[in-house]
Amino acid sequence: MLHSVWSHPVAAIKDGERHSRLSRLRDRMQANGVAATFLGPSENLRYFTGLVWHLSERLLGAVVTDEKLTYIVPGFERSRVEALPHLPGDILSWEEEENSVGLVARLVGASGKLSLDDSLPLAFYHAFAEEMGAARLIDGGPILRMLRAIKSPGEIALIQYAMNITLGIHREVRDTITPGIAASEVARFIDQKHRDAGADNGSNFCIVSFGSATSLPHGADGEQILEPGDVILVDTGCRIDGYHSDLTRTYMLDGGDGEFERAWAIEREGQDAVFEAAKLGAPCETLDAAARNAFAQHGLGPDYRLPGLPHRAGHGLGLEIHEAPFIVRGNRTPLAPGMCFSNEPMIVYPGAFGIRLEDHIYMTEDGPHWFTTPAKGPTEV
């Protein structure tokens, strides 16, 4: 198979780690009475096998049983799959007129239960249910998410490297941006800088907002031009070996706006409250509550009311930019070593401005650690 050239100072994920992941998956399968797990063309497939594939109407994935790893592949795509990096395993191909889910069913056996990747489209679920019966299908999402939520040292190192790249680019933007510049020009600059740094495909995403558009959490449609005195919000990230960075900074080029500076200080107070609440064993929802309580002390909120925090205080990240654990009310999942998640309790003042400062935390046996140092002031990143 083909292998890409790796030029980063941090190591890519190796096959040995993927074998270990499969071993843990098999342990969970046995504990839950599952005969096999089907991994669809998703980040789950990449996580366990290293194979990166796009979703289409044709079934492609991998069947994991107690003893084997078997790839299910459209016949005309077999040579391409063979050329891509992936863990060794049998490859079973199916032709266009054949029943692809029937191929999976034969591997599962006549009575075993099949755990399905929860990233599969509903159409595939219905095909499996028709072939095997719905009673033999279980949602594999909880098992897969639980395994992926605990990051290895290698995964944390990749995320850290990606975060360092993006933070450096944020600083370059802050040092070069001037009134009159278009948001699209800033986004192109950020994308090129990510490409220059060796990110997988430049910027994985980029939100650049000026002025009142910063009060829209995911940005405004159309072009924006930076005016003197505008609030600036930049939210961007990249991928290294598939692992994400995701950082947001909000600032003004010049100080002196007392209302913005007071709001910015409250936002940082909310970030600090989340960090302080991030204790091993603490339910995820208590971190969201800590941010809202901090804001309530300043008359913001309560709950999701504006001005205040309109969304959850954070999300996990790894091979997906939004994955478990989610820092949100109702999530009782206890924090554990290896969990990585954002700390971004945005404050929105509708029609005026918004402030989102986003850094990420990883949990260790010693408690929480920052991937990046939070911003120091309302004109800094």
PDB file of C-alpha atoms in Angstrom, residues 25 29 34-39 108 113-118 120 136-141 143-144:
ATOM      1  CA  LEU A  25     -13.220  -2.444  21.160  1.00  0.00           C
ATOM      2  CA  MET A  29     -18.057  -6.023  22.360  1.00  0.00           C
ATOM      3  CA  VAL A  34     -21.899  -8.193  20.489  1.00  0.00           C
ATOM      4  CA  ALA A  35     -20.638 -10.576  17.820  1.00  0.00           C
ATOM      5  CA  ALA A  36     -19.387  -7.903  15.423  1.00  0.00           C
ATOM      6  CA  THR A  37     -19.113  -4.172  14.865  1.00  0.00           C
ATOM      7  CA  PHE A  38     -19.511  -2.531  11.477  1.00  0.00           C
ATOM      8  CA  LEU A  39     -17.446   0.633  11.016  1.00  0.00           C
ATOM      9  CA  VAL A 108     -21.770 -11.893  11.762  1.00  0.00           C
ATOM     10  CA  LYS A 113     -25.756  -9.163  17.279  1.00  0.00           C
ATOM     11  CA  LEU A 114     -24.220  -6.476  15.085  1.00  0.00           C
ATOM     12  CA  SER A 115     -23.160  -3.125  16.496  1.00  0.00           C
ATOM     13  CA  LEU A 116     -23.531  -0.376  13.900  1.00  0.00           C
ATOM     14  CA  ASP A 117     -21.416   2.742  13.563  1.00  0.00           C
ATOM     15  CA  ASP A 118     -23.826   5.550  14.458  1.00  0.00           C
ATOM     16  CA  LEU A 120     -24.099   5.431   9.059  1.00  0.00           C
ATOM     17  CA  ARG A 136     -30.087  -8.086  16.095  1.00  0.00           C
ATOM     18  CA  LEU A 137     -28.857  -4.517  15.529  1.00  0.00           C
ATOM     19  CA  ILE A 138     -27.585  -2.284  18.310  1.00  0.00           C
ATOM     20  CA  ASP A 139     -26.377   1.299  18.362  1.00  0.00           C
ATOM     21  CA  GLY A 140     -22.585   1.193  18.413  1.00  0.00           C
ATOM     22  CA  GLY A 141     -22.308   4.916  19.096  1.00  0.00           C
ATOM     23  CA  ILE A 143     -19.240   2.153  22.727  1.00  0.00           C
ATOM     24  CA  LEU A 144     -17.291   3.911  19.968  1.00  0.00           C
TER      25      LEU A 144
END
